[in-house]
Amino acid sequence: MDSAPLIRDEEVFLRMNLAERIQHWLLISTFFFLIVTGLPLFFYDVKFFKLLLPTGRSFYVRGIIHRVAAVLMIANLVWHLFYAALTRRGRDNFKEMLPRWKDVKDAIELFGYNVGLTRFLQRRGIGKKFFQKHPYWLFEKHPLYGRYNFVEKFEYWALGWGSLVMIFSGFFMWNVELSLRLFPLWVHDIFIIIHGYEAILAFLAVIIWHMYNVHLSPEVFPMSKVWLTGKITGQELRLLHPLEYEQVLEERRKTLSAEAL
Ligand code: HEM
């Protein structure tokens, strides 16, 4: 069936509304300040960071900025939780973000598709009978995604889990007396270690993984503008989220046939 008239390639769809974009901007800026004011402490032995914070005063201001950014990050997270619980769109997005069995299958299929090992073996005549019987394992097609693909879901939940770890450990680093009243010193030391290494993990995940997915990946290069405009085109919906595209198409078909009756 020709779907062109039902969804035009130039048609504009809303992917992130203003509230969602503000949450994302707040996340970017608080994360930036937390990294910039946190890492110099973690790497204080490195000369460069010592030069960045030459005086006791600059060191003190760094700590204040870190705490202000931490409070704003927590406020943003609370806003996001209320948004996800109390608004229709927030609940729908949240449901779409829940991990499903299909995500595991998609991850395996994408890996198999990208590596192409089974197709290579088949071309060489290895395992011919097996692949005739089980063509699935040739991974000939790229998996089809809905509103959120497994990478986006993984990033979302990693961010949620990472934020909880940073907030919990950061809270006790902020309130040392309370921490030492509740836990032995070695537990407090573990909070500091976890906070520092989780920060490095988060930093690397953002600059390598997230930046690749939203900037460098050939599908969106030089940059997905969704975080700025909140919009994607019908063509992007069709190529990047084909199952959601099908859903919209199906709804429109139904509306059309209801109108025709
Ligand atoms: C993604 C978020 C965060 C990142 C990337 C981050 C990063 C860091 C890093 C790298 C350090 C140095 C750790 C060390 O010396 O080994 C640090 C220290 C600290 N962080 Fe965070 N942090 C984050 C969130 C938070 C939050 C939410 C809080 C408070 C609830 C917090 C409170 C603190 C405190 C009190 C310190 C001790 C040193 C100081 O800044 O005075 N952090 N942070």
Coordinates of C-alpha atoms and ligand atoms in Angstrom, one line a residue, residues 27 30-44 59-60 62-67 69-71 73-74 159 162-176 191-200 202-203, ligand 1:
L27 CA 20.6 18.1 32.8
T30 CA 24.2 20.8 35.7
F31 CA 26.2 17.7 34.5
F32 CA 28.7 20.1 32.9
F33 CA 29.3 22.1 36.1
L34 CA 29.4 18.9 38.2
I35 CA 32.1 17.4 36.0
V36 CA 34.1 20.6 35.7
T37 CA 34.0 21.2 39.5
G38 CA 34.3 17.5 40.5
L39 CA 37.1 16.1 38.3
P40 CA 39.7 18.7 39.4
L41 CA 39.3 17.3 42.9
F42 CA 39.6 13.7 41.7
F43 CA 42.7 14.5 39.7
Y44 CA 44.2 17.0 42.1
F59 CA 39.0 25.8 45.6
Y60 CA 36.3 26.9 47.9
R62 CA 34.6 25.2 43.1
G63 CA 33.0 23.4 46.1
I64 CA 30.1 25.9 46.2
I65 CA 29.4 25.6 42.5
H66 CA 29.5 21.8 42.8
R67 CA 26.8 21.8 45.5
A69 CA 24.7 22.3 40.6
A70 CA 24.0 19.1 42.6
V71 CA 20.9 20.7 44.1
M73 CA 20.4 18.4 39.3
I74 CA 18.3 16.8 42.0
L159 CA 21.4 7.9 33.8
G162 CA 24.0 6.7 38.0
S163 CA 22.1 9.8 39.4
L164 CA 20.9 7.8 42.4
V165 CA 24.4 6.6 43.1
M166 CA 25.9 10.1 42.8
I167 CA 23.1 11.6 44.9
F168 CA 23.4 9.0 47.6
S169 CA 27.2 9.1 47.8
G170 CA 27.4 12.9 47.3
F171 CA 24.9 13.4 50.1
F172 CA 27.1 11.6 52.6
M173 CA 30.2 13.4 51.3
W174 CA 28.4 16.7 51.9
N175 CA 27.3 15.7 55.4
V176 CA 30.5 14.0 56.7
F191 CA 31.3 6.6 49.1
I192 CA 34.2 8.8 48.0
I193 CA 35.6 6.1 45.8
I194 CA 32.3 5.3 44.2
H195 CA 31.4 9.0 43.7
G196 CA 34.7 9.6 41.9
Y197 CA 34.8 6.6 39.6
E198 CA 31.1 6.8 38.8
A199 CA 31.7 10.4 37.7
I200 CA 34.5 9.2 35.4
A202 CA 29.4 9.0 33.4
F203 CA 31.8 11.5 31.8
Ligands
HEM1 C1 26.6 13.5 37.7 C2 26.7 14.1 38.8 C3 28.0 14.3 39.6 C4 29.3 14.3 39.2 C5 29.8 13.9 37.8 C6 30.2 14.5 40.3 C7 31.5 14.5 40.4 C8 32.3 14.6 41.5 C9 33.7 14.3 41.6 C10 34.6 13.8 40.4 C11 34.1 14.5 42.8 C12 35.6 14.3 43.4 C13 35.6 13.0 44.1 C14 36.9 12.6 44.7 O1 37.5 13.5 45.3 O2 37.3 11.5 44.6 C15 33.0 15.0 43.6 C16 33.0 15.4 44.9 C17 31.9 15.8 45.6 N1 30.6 15.7 45.2 FE1 30.0 15.3 43.3 N2 29.4 14.8 41.4 C18 28.0 14.6 41.0 C19 26.9 14.8 41.8 C20 26.9 15.1 43.1 C21 25.8 15.3 43.9 C22 24.3 15.0 43.4 C23 26.2 15.7 45.2 C24 25.3 16.0 46.4 C25 24.2 15.5 46.7 C26 27.6 15.8 45.1 C27 28.4 16.2 46.2 C28 29.8 16.1 46.2 C29 30.6 16.5 47.3 C30 30.1 17.0 48.7 C31 31.9 16.3 47.0 C32 33.1 16.4 47.9 C33 34.1 17.5 47.5 C34 33.6 18.8 47.3 O3 33.1 19.1 46.1 O4 33.7 19.7 48.1 N3 28.0 15.4 43.9 N4 31.9 15.0 42.7

